[in-house]
Each structure stands twice: as C-alpha cells, then as structure tokens.
Amino acid sequence: MKIVSVVGARPQFVKLAPIDQAMRAAGVDHVIVHTGQHYDPMLSDVFFEDLGISAPDVHLGVGSGTHGVQTGAMLGALDGVFDEHRPDWVLVYGDTNSTIAAALSAVKMHLRVAHLEAGLRSFNRRMPEEHNRVLTDHAADLLLAPTQVAVDHLIDEGLAERTVLVGDVMTDVLYTVRDEVAGRPSPLVAELGLTPGEHYVATIHRAENTDEPDRLAEVAAGLGGLDRPVVLLAHPRVVARAAAHGIPLTQGSLIAHAPLAYPELIASALHSAGVVTDSGGLQKEAFLLRVPCTTVRTETEWVETVDLGWNVLAGTAAEIAAGVTRPQPSPTDAAPYGDGHAAERVVEVLTAS
Ligand code: UD1
C-alpha cells in the first residue's frame, strides 16, 4: 500500500510524526510531500529532527504569498507529484492552505483522499482555516475525526458515512514527548532568569489577532500588563506585522522570544503558571499537561478544554488578565482527545480499505 502525506506548516509536522512512525511499523510505502509553506528552520526542520520524522521525499518550496498565490502554487506543483506516485491514499492534515491544495488536486485526479483531524469547526467564516477544513471535509473520501464533537459536526453536514472516530494524533506525540522531557527544566527559565511556575508562555499568530494594527496593539498591551513575565514565542507573522506597525513585542511584562522546538515548548509550558495562546494545538497541549490556558479568540474548535474548565476564551486585554489570574481549574481525568494511540488506528483504517 502506498500513501502520500502532504504537509507544509508547523502543526502538520507534529501530526505527521506519529503517523510516519505507525506507517513504517505497518510496512506502508509512505511518501512525504512538504509544500514549503513553512520554510524557517525553527518552523520546519527542527520538527523533523526532534520528532524522528523521515525526511520529505518531495519538497515543493512554495514559500509565502497571499492565500490564492500560495494555494495555487501548491496546486500546480502537486498534480505532477500525484501523477508520478499514484498512491492508494492521499492523506491531508488539519486546516492549512497545504491541506486544501492537496485535497483539491488529489480528488480531481480521482485519487482517494483521507482527511486527518476532520470535523473541527469554529463556525467563524472569517478564519481562512474554517474554509480550508469545511471544503476539505466535503471533498475527502474518508474523514478521520479526533473527537466525538467533530464526528457530530460531520453527521450534521451529511458526512456520517465517510466518518471514522480515531482520536487525536497530537495526543500521541504529546504523551511521548512529555515523558521524554519530564524532569528537564524549562529552557526559558535559565535563559531569561525567570522563576519556575511564575511566568506565562504565550503564542499569538492568527490573522485575526495580528493583521489589524489596533487589534495587535491591544493584544500586545494586554500581555504586557499581566501580573507575571510573559514569554511570547513569536511566530514570524507576528514579528513582521508588529515591525510594520511599530508595535513593541517586548513591553511591560512581555518578552519576545524566538519560537521553540517542540520538546522545548512542552518543557516550557510544563514549568509555566499558564499558557496564553491563539493556537489550536497549544490549547490542547496545555489541557493534556494540565496547565491552565487562556485563549485569545472569540471561539475555539477544542470546546472540551473549555467545558472541562482548563481553557477560557478572552477577547479583550481585561479578559486576558482575568483569564490568567482565575482560580486553578478542578482536576479531571477526562480524556476527550483519545488514548495516545490514534495514529495506529489511522493506519489500520487506511490499510483496511
Ligand atoms: C499557517 C496556517 C495556520 C496555522 C499556522 C501554524 C493557513 C491559512 N494558516 O498560518 O492555520 O495555525 O500556519 O503556524 O494555512 N513566514 C515566515 N517563515 C515561515 C513561514 C511563514 O517568515 O517559515 C511568514 C511570512 O511572512 C508569511 C507569514 O509568516 O507571509 C504567514 O505564513 P503562512 O504560512 O501564510 O501562514 P501562518 O500564519 O503561518
């Protein structure tokens, strides 16, 4: 059996890690195509190295651009790649421009498409990710859902017959890496002279928080006004937008820092007083590590984290401040994101059909 995985952005490399491992264990001919959407080494290469992912077989090198230019460049390049490999399945991940490009190219070549992390919905149609995931779900032949909530969304959209609940592959990676870094100190504590458990770890990169200068200024000032040091692991998008609009990312409590590799991120979150983020993955990772999370968005796809009390949504600076200082959430052993063996289930489903 031959399966082509198409990835391109940081969260997709994390999801690819357990899938690649499970594919190799099952003897699948696994071809990895990297679109090149993310090209900075700290957003790409370190994930392959640290998480033991096979090197990409094909690298399209599309780089950055507007949505249309970036997605179009991927579409143009993928036709030839799929034609050469003619896989049994094309596996696409999450909700980025790399996801929709690969799904669209593959279905038009009559190749079977499986969508990993299917069925997530924010119901916010201003998010590029929402269009990418809805369109990919409706194009794909097999919908691999991470949670029961995602399954329910797919049922509501008439996609029940194509849907399988497999669990969340990010849980697989998180559990492995959490055990590897247990006992390791946070790399940020020594470097920045912080006190363990007395600082926050933040990431902000979504267009809705970065692209409008007034909004970015409010978020930066809100983080700068918090009661403890806040280390902002700054994605290139936020660095570029802040520089363009003259908004300081180091102000008050806020300290800008380069992005971290995955194990270092997990070690840092573990030793923090809380996480403040607009990342989908980090909301869930914080929950799985049982670190309180404050999400700088008006909605979340990972509603279980909010329902269980480990995540709160915060739009304004005042809401962010209230979020990080709220009482410690109640302990829970709920496991809405699966048992850490989702990737094996994905490969079982793919190889059985
Ligand atoms: C993309 C995904 C988003 C995901 C995020 C994870 C889409 C629509 N969005 O957003 O869902 O949460 O990845 O990080 O696919 N840049 C660099 N170096 C890089 C990559 C990007 O400098 O390696 C800069 C460029 O200026 C680029 C900007 O960041 O224009 C945005 O990058 P892009 O890949 O378009 O989207 P992300 O914001 O990373």
Short mmCIF file of C-alpha atoms and ligand atoms in Angstrom, two decimals:
data_model
loop_
_atom_site.label_atom_id
_atom_site.label_comp_id
_atom_site.label_asym_id
_atom_site.label_seq_id
_atom_site.Cartn_x
_atom_site.Cartn_y
_atom_site.Cartn_z
CA MET A 1 0.00 0.00 0.00
CA LYS A 2 1.30 3.43 -0.95
CA ILE A 3 0.18 6.54 0.95
CA VAL A 4 1.25 10.10 0.19
CA SER A 5 1.15 12.53 3.15
CA VAL A 6 1.07 16.21 2.24
CA VAL A 7 2.26 18.64 4.93
CA GLY A 8 3.59 22.18 4.93
CA ALA A 9 3.02 24.04 8.19
CA ARG A 10 4.32 23.56 11.72
CA PRO A 11 1.29 21.85 13.31
CA GLN A 12 1.20 19.38 10.43
CA PHE A 13 4.73 18.20 11.16
CA VAL A 14 3.67 17.40 14.74
CA LYS A 15 0.72 15.34 13.44
CA LEU A 16 2.93 13.66 10.84
CA ALA A 17 5.38 12.33 13.47
CA PRO A 18 3.21 9.54 14.95
CA ILE A 19 1.64 8.80 11.56
CA ASP A 20 5.03 8.31 9.91
CA GLN A 21 6.08 6.03 12.76
CA ALA A 22 2.89 3.96 12.53
CA MET A 23 3.16 3.75 8.72
CA ARG A 24 6.72 2.46 8.96
CA ALA A 25 5.71 -0.10 11.60
CA ALA A 26 2.91 -1.33 9.32
CA GLY A 27 5.20 -1.59 6.27
CA VAL A 28 3.33 1.08 4.31
CA ASP A 29 5.17 2.77 1.44
CA HIS A 30 4.89 6.28 2.90
CA VAL A 31 5.79 9.21 0.67
CA ILE A 32 6.09 12.58 2.42
CA VAL A 33 5.48 15.74 0.41
CA HIS A 34 6.45 19.06 2.06
CA THR A 35 4.81 22.00 0.31
CA GLY A 36 7.28 24.52 1.76
CA GLN A 37 4.52 26.70 3.25
CA HIS A 38 6.73 26.96 6.35
CA TYR A 39 10.41 27.25 5.49
CA ASP A 40 12.13 28.78 8.53
CA PRO A 41 14.20 26.02 10.19
CA MET A 42 12.50 26.66 13.57
CA LEU A 43 9.08 26.18 11.98
CA SER A 44 10.04 23.16 9.91
CA ASP A 45 13.38 21.31 10.01
CA VAL A 46 13.64 21.05 13.82
CA PHE A 47 10.34 19.15 13.93
CA PHE A 48 11.63 16.51 11.50
CA GLU A 49 14.86 16.20 13.50
CA ASP A 50 13.43 16.22 17.05
CA LEU A 51 10.39 14.04 16.33
CA GLY A 52 12.28 11.47 14.23
CA ILE A 53 10.21 12.04 11.07
CA SER A 54 11.56 10.65 7.79
CA ALA A 55 12.97 13.40 5.57
CA PRO A 56 10.46 14.64 2.96
CA ASP A 57 10.63 12.71 -0.31
CA VAL A 58 9.45 15.75 -2.24
CA HIS A 59 9.82 19.43 -1.33
CA LEU A 60 7.75 21.87 -3.37
CA GLY A 61 9.34 25.04 -1.93
CA VAL A 62 6.27 27.22 -2.50
CA GLY A 63 7.01 29.67 0.35
CA SER A 64 4.77 32.58 1.38
CA GLY A 65 2.21 34.57 -0.57
CA THR A 66 -1.42 35.63 -0.50
CA HIS A 67 -3.86 32.76 0.02
CA GLY A 68 -4.58 32.45 -3.69
CA VAL A 69 -0.97 32.66 -4.81
CA GLN A 70 0.25 30.22 -2.16
CA THR A 71 -2.57 27.71 -2.67
CA GLY A 72 -2.35 27.99 -6.44
CA ALA A 73 1.40 27.35 -6.45
CA MET A 74 0.80 24.18 -4.42
CA LEU A 75 -1.99 23.02 -6.74
CA GLY A 76 0.18 23.49 -9.79
CA ALA A 77 3.04 21.51 -8.30
CA LEU A 78 1.00 18.71 -6.68
CA ASP A 79 -0.65 17.46 -9.88
CA GLY A 80 2.72 16.23 -11.17
CA VAL A 81 3.70 14.68 -7.84
CA PHE A 82 0.46 12.71 -7.53
CA ASP A 83 0.66 11.64 -11.15
CA GLU A 84 4.15 10.26 -10.58
CA HIS A 85 3.29 8.38 -7.38
CA ARG A 86 -0.35 7.33 -8.00
CA PRO A 87 -0.88 6.42 -4.31
CA ASP A 88 -3.71 4.35 -2.82
CA TRP A 89 -4.46 7.26 -0.48
CA VAL A 90 -3.53 10.91 -0.20
CA LEU A 91 -3.52 11.88 3.47
CA VAL A 92 -4.05 15.56 4.31
CA TYR A 93 -3.73 17.14 7.74
CA GLY A 94 -5.65 19.83 9.61
CA ASP A 95 -6.75 23.10 8.06
CA THR A 96 -3.98 24.99 6.32
CA ASN A 97 -3.59 26.11 2.73
CA SER A 98 -1.45 22.98 2.20
CA THR A 99 -4.46 20.86 3.27
CA ILE A 100 -6.98 22.31 0.83
CA ALA A 101 -4.48 22.38 -2.05
CA ALA A 102 -3.63 18.70 -1.65
CA ALA A 103 -7.26 17.63 -1.22
CA LEU A 104 -8.37 19.54 -4.30
CA SER A 105 -5.54 18.34 -6.53
CA ALA A 106 -5.99 14.71 -5.44
CA VAL A 107 -9.78 14.41 -5.80
CA LYS A 108 -9.62 15.88 -9.30
CA MET A 109 -7.09 13.19 -10.21
CA HIS A 110 -9.53 10.58 -8.84
CA LEU A 111 -7.19 9.67 -6.01
CA ARG A 112 -8.75 8.76 -2.69
CA VAL A 113 -8.30 11.46 -0.04
CA ALA A 114 -8.31 10.94 3.72
CA HIS A 115 -8.56 14.00 5.99
CA LEU A 116 -6.89 13.75 9.37
CA GLU A 117 -8.41 16.00 12.05
CA ALA A 118 -11.72 16.14 10.17
CA GLY A 119 -14.88 17.71 11.57
CA LEU A 120 -13.41 20.58 13.59
CA ARG A 121 -15.46 23.74 13.33
CA SER A 122 -15.11 27.26 14.72
CA PHE A 123 -18.20 28.47 12.79
CA ASN A 124 -16.20 31.66 12.21
CA ARG A 125 -16.22 32.24 8.49
CA ARG A 126 -13.59 35.00 8.70
CA MET A 127 -10.93 32.41 9.53
CA PRO A 128 -9.06 31.02 6.49
CA GLU A 129 -8.75 27.73 8.39
CA GLU A 130 -12.54 27.35 8.61
CA HIS A 131 -12.88 27.43 4.81
CA ASN A 132 -9.94 25.08 4.42
CA ARG A 133 -11.38 22.48 6.78
CA VAL A 134 -15.01 22.64 5.61
CA LEU A 135 -14.04 22.37 1.94
CA THR A 136 -11.54 19.60 2.62
CA ASP A 137 -14.09 17.58 4.59
CA HIS A 138 -16.63 17.81 1.79
CA ALA A 139 -14.04 16.86 -0.86
CA ALA A 140 -12.47 13.93 1.01
CA ASP A 141 -13.44 10.24 0.82
CA LEU A 142 -12.51 9.36 4.39
CA LEU A 143 -12.89 11.65 7.42
CA LEU A 144 -10.66 10.76 10.36
CA ALA A 145 -12.21 12.61 13.30
CA PRO A 146 -10.30 13.33 16.53
CA THR A 147 -13.28 13.72 18.88
CA GLN A 148 -16.97 12.89 19.26
CA VAL A 149 -17.78 16.60 18.85
CA ALA A 150 -16.05 16.53 15.45
CA VAL A 151 -17.98 13.38 14.50
CA ASP A 152 -21.23 15.14 15.41
CA HIS A 153 -20.38 18.11 13.16
CA LEU A 154 -19.73 15.76 10.26
CA ILE A 155 -23.02 13.95 10.88
CA ASP A 156 -24.82 17.32 10.88
CA GLU A 157 -23.27 18.07 7.48
CA GLY A 158 -24.43 14.77 5.98
CA LEU A 159 -20.97 13.16 6.05
CA ALA A 160 -21.62 10.32 8.54
CA GLU A 161 -20.89 7.50 6.10
CA ARG A 162 -17.37 8.71 5.40
CA THR A 163 -16.52 9.38 9.06
CA VAL A 164 -14.43 7.31 11.49
CA LEU A 165 -13.56 8.37 15.07
CA VAL A 166 -9.84 7.66 15.54
CA GLY A 167 -8.78 10.01 18.36
CA ASP A 168 -6.28 12.82 18.22
CA VAL A 169 -2.78 12.08 16.92
CA MET A 170 -1.41 15.19 18.70
CA THR A 171 -2.11 13.35 21.95
CA ASP A 172 0.16 10.52 20.76
CA VAL A 173 3.11 12.92 20.28
CA LEU A 174 2.39 14.94 23.40
CA TYR A 175 2.42 11.90 25.69
CA THR A 176 5.69 10.64 24.21
CA VAL A 177 7.45 14.00 24.44
CA ARG A 178 6.01 14.79 27.89
CA ASP A 179 7.61 11.60 29.21
CA GLU A 180 10.92 12.43 27.48
CA VAL A 181 11.14 15.95 28.95
CA ALA A 182 9.85 15.05 32.43
CA GLY A 183 12.42 16.25 34.95
CA ARG A 184 14.05 18.60 32.45
CA PRO A 185 13.98 22.28 33.44
CA SER A 186 12.31 24.88 31.23
CA PRO A 187 14.88 26.26 28.78
CA LEU A 188 13.32 29.71 29.24
CA VAL A 189 13.88 29.83 33.00
CA ALA A 190 17.69 29.75 32.80
CA GLU A 191 17.96 31.85 29.66
CA LEU A 192 15.70 34.68 30.83
CA GLY A 193 16.33 34.41 34.59
CA LEU A 194 12.70 33.51 35.36
CA THR A 195 11.23 31.71 38.35
CA PRO A 196 9.68 28.30 37.54
CA GLY A 197 5.90 28.46 37.79
CA GLU A 198 5.96 32.27 37.99
CA HIS A 199 5.69 33.24 34.34
CA TYR A 200 3.37 32.67 31.39
CA VAL A 201 4.16 31.21 27.97
CA ALA A 202 2.35 32.89 25.07
CA THR A 203 1.95 32.40 21.33
CA ILE A 204 -0.03 34.66 19.00
CA HIS A 205 -0.09 34.18 15.24
CA ARG A 206 -3.67 34.10 13.90
CA ALA A 207 -4.56 36.65 11.25
CA GLU A 208 -7.47 37.94 13.36
CA ASN A 209 -5.01 38.94 16.13
CA THR A 210 -2.02 40.04 14.04
CA ASP A 211 -3.16 41.67 10.83
CA GLU A 212 -5.19 44.62 12.14
CA PRO A 213 -2.77 47.07 13.89
CA ASP A 214 -5.27 48.16 16.58
CA ARG A 215 -6.01 44.54 17.46
CA LEU A 216 -2.34 43.56 17.63
CA ALA A 217 -1.58 46.64 19.74
CA GLU A 218 -4.39 45.66 22.17
CA VAL A 219 -3.16 42.08 22.47
CA ALA A 220 0.48 43.14 23.00
CA ALA A 221 -0.52 45.76 25.60
CA GLY A 222 -2.80 43.22 27.29
CA LEU A 223 0.03 40.69 27.59
CA GLY A 224 2.44 43.45 28.69
CA GLY A 225 0.05 44.37 31.50
CA LEU A 226 -0.13 40.91 33.09
CA ASP A 227 0.96 40.20 36.67
CA ARG A 228 3.91 37.94 35.79
CA PRO A 229 6.53 37.86 32.99
CA VAL A 230 5.05 36.64 29.70
CA VAL A 231 7.36 34.97 27.19
CA LEU A 232 5.95 35.42 23.69
CA LEU A 233 7.26 32.71 21.40
CA ALA A 234 6.89 34.91 18.38
CA HIS A 235 5.87 33.38 15.04
CA PRO A 236 7.35 35.21 12.00
CA ARG A 237 3.87 36.54 11.12
CA VAL A 238 3.52 38.44 14.43
CA VAL A 239 7.11 39.71 14.27
CA ALA A 240 6.56 41.02 10.72
CA ARG A 241 3.22 42.69 11.50
CA ALA A 242 4.45 44.23 14.75
CA ALA A 243 7.53 45.67 13.00
CA ALA A 244 5.41 47.03 10.14
CA HIS A 245 3.09 48.87 12.54
CA GLY A 246 5.68 49.93 15.13
CA ILE A 247 4.15 47.82 17.91
CA PRO A 248 6.71 46.67 20.51
CA LEU A 249 6.60 42.96 21.36
CA THR A 250 8.77 43.50 24.41
CA GLN A 251 6.85 45.90 26.69
CA GLY A 252 5.92 45.76 30.38
CA SER A 253 5.73 42.08 31.37
CA LEU A 254 6.00 40.95 27.74
CA ILE A 255 9.27 39.47 26.46
CA ALA A 256 9.54 38.50 22.78
CA HIS A 257 11.46 35.27 22.13
CA ALA A 258 12.10 33.15 19.03
CA PRO A 259 9.81 30.13 18.53
CA LEU A 260 10.88 26.94 20.30
CA ALA A 261 11.35 23.39 19.06
CA TYR A 262 8.59 21.01 20.17
CA PRO A 263 10.29 19.35 23.20
CA GLU A 264 11.43 22.76 24.48
CA LEU A 265 7.92 24.15 24.06
CA ILE A 266 6.44 21.31 26.09
CA ALA A 267 9.09 21.65 28.82
CA SER A 268 8.41 25.41 28.94
CA ALA A 269 4.65 25.02 29.17
CA LEU A 270 5.05 22.42 31.94
CA HIS A 271 7.02 24.85 34.11
CA SER A 272 4.79 27.87 33.48
CA ALA A 273 1.92 29.35 35.51
CA GLY A 274 -0.25 29.21 32.40
CA VAL A 275 -0.40 29.41 28.65
CA VAL A 276 -1.88 32.31 26.67
CA THR A 277 -2.39 31.48 23.01
CA ASP A 278 -4.46 31.62 19.85
CA SER A 279 -3.04 28.29 18.63
CA GLY A 280 -5.39 25.33 18.42
CA GLY A 281 -2.66 22.79 19.16
CA LEU A 282 -1.28 24.59 22.19
CA GLN A 283 -4.75 24.89 23.81
CA LYS A 284 -4.98 21.14 23.71
CA GLU A 285 -1.39 20.53 24.75
CA ALA A 286 -1.92 22.77 27.80
CA PHE A 287 -5.01 20.75 28.71
CA LEU A 288 -3.18 17.43 28.31
CA LEU A 289 -0.35 18.77 30.51
CA ARG A 290 -2.97 20.17 32.92
CA VAL A 291 -1.62 23.71 32.62
CA PRO A 292 -4.34 26.41 32.65
CA CYS A 293 -4.87 28.03 29.25
CA THR A 294 -6.29 31.40 28.23
CA THR A 295 -7.23 31.50 24.54
CA VAL A 296 -7.11 34.86 22.79
CA ARG A 297 -10.02 34.18 20.48
CA THR A 298 -13.80 34.53 20.46
CA GLU A 299 -14.37 30.82 19.89
CA THR A 300 -12.48 27.53 19.87
CA GLU A 301 -12.71 24.28 17.95
CA TRP A 302 -11.47 22.42 21.04
CA VAL A 303 -14.59 23.04 23.12
CA GLU A 304 -13.80 20.16 25.50
CA THR A 305 -10.93 22.17 27.02
CA VAL A 306 -13.36 24.97 27.91
CA ASP A 307 -16.13 22.64 29.12
CA LEU A 308 -13.67 20.94 31.48
CA GLY A 309 -12.55 24.32 32.88
CA TRP A 310 -8.91 24.22 31.71
CA ASN A 311 -9.34 26.83 28.99
CA VAL A 312 -11.13 30.20 28.87
CA LEU A 313 -11.75 32.45 25.87
CA ALA A 314 -10.52 36.03 26.16
CA GLY A 315 -11.08 38.79 23.62
CA THR A 316 -10.06 41.98 25.40
CA ALA A 317 -6.99 42.86 27.48
CA ALA A 318 -9.16 42.80 30.62
CA GLU A 319 -10.43 39.31 29.74
CA ILE A 320 -6.88 38.06 29.21
CA ALA A 321 -5.89 39.42 32.66
CA ALA A 322 -8.96 37.80 34.24
CA GLY A 323 -8.21 34.53 32.44
CA VAL A 324 -4.64 34.12 33.66
CA THR A 325 -5.47 35.02 37.28
CA ARG A 326 -8.57 32.81 37.57
CA PRO A 327 -8.58 30.09 40.25
CA GLN A 328 -6.81 26.82 39.42
CA PRO A 329 -9.18 24.53 37.45
CA SER A 330 -10.58 21.37 39.08
CA PRO A 331 -8.55 18.21 38.47
CA THR A 332 -10.03 15.88 35.86
CA ASP A 333 -9.12 12.55 34.31
CA ALA A 334 -11.37 13.12 31.29
CA ALA A 335 -9.68 12.05 28.03
CA PRO A 336 -11.65 13.62 25.16
CA TYR A 337 -8.59 13.52 22.90
CA GLY A 338 -8.01 9.79 22.97
CA ASP A 339 -5.55 7.38 24.49
CA GLY A 340 -2.32 8.25 22.67
CA HIS A 341 -2.76 5.50 20.04
CA ALA A 342 -4.70 7.40 17.38
CA ALA A 343 -2.01 7.10 14.69
CA GLU A 344 -2.07 3.30 14.82
CA ARG A 345 -5.84 3.44 14.35
CA VAL A 346 -5.46 5.80 11.37
CA VAL A 347 -3.07 3.40 9.66
CA GLU A 348 -5.34 0.43 10.41
CA VAL A 349 -8.31 2.22 8.82
CA LEU A 350 -6.29 3.28 5.76
CA THR A 351 -4.71 -0.11 5.14
CA ALA A 352 -8.04 -1.94 5.57
CA SER A 353 -9.75 -0.03 2.77
C1 UD1 B 1 -0.41 28.78 8.93
C2 UD1 B 1 -1.83 28.24 8.87
C3 UD1 B 1 -2.43 28.24 10.27
C4 UD1 B 1 -1.55 27.51 11.26
C5 UD1 B 1 -0.16 28.13 11.21
C6 UD1 B 1 0.78 27.45 12.18
C7 UD1 B 1 -3.03 28.75 6.77
C8 UD1 B 1 -4.11 29.55 6.15
N1 UD1 B 1 -2.70 29.07 8.04
O1 UD1 B 1 -0.51 30.15 9.31
O2 UD1 B 1 -3.67 27.58 10.23
O3 UD1 B 1 -2.08 27.63 12.56
O4 UD1 B 1 0.34 28.03 9.87
O5 UD1 B 1 1.95 28.19 12.35
O6 UD1 B 1 -2.51 27.85 6.14
N2 UD1 B 1 6.57 33.16 7.44
C9 UD1 B 1 7.93 33.15 7.61
N3 UD1 B 1 8.57 31.94 7.65
C10 UD1 B 1 7.90 30.77 7.51
C11 UD1 B 1 6.52 30.80 7.31
C12 UD1 B 1 5.85 31.99 7.29
O7 UD1 B 1 8.57 34.18 7.73
O8 UD1 B 1 8.56 29.71 7.57
C13 UD1 B 1 5.87 34.46 7.42
C14 UD1 B 1 5.65 35.02 6.07
O9 UD1 B 1 5.79 36.40 6.15
C15 UD1 B 1 4.20 34.69 5.78
C16 UD1 B 1 3.58 34.72 7.16
O10 UD1 B 1 4.61 34.29 8.06
O11 UD1 B 1 3.61 35.59 4.88
C17 UD1 B 1 2.37 33.82 7.32
O12 UD1 B 1 2.71 32.48 6.96
P1 UD1 B 1 1.60 31.48 6.34
O13 UD1 B 1 2.20 30.18 6.09
O14 UD1 B 1 0.94 32.16 5.22
O15 UD1 B 1 0.52 31.34 7.47
P2 UD1 B 1 0.71 31.16 9.05
O16 UD1 B 1 0.36 32.44 9.67
O17 UD1 B 1 1.99 30.52 9.41
#
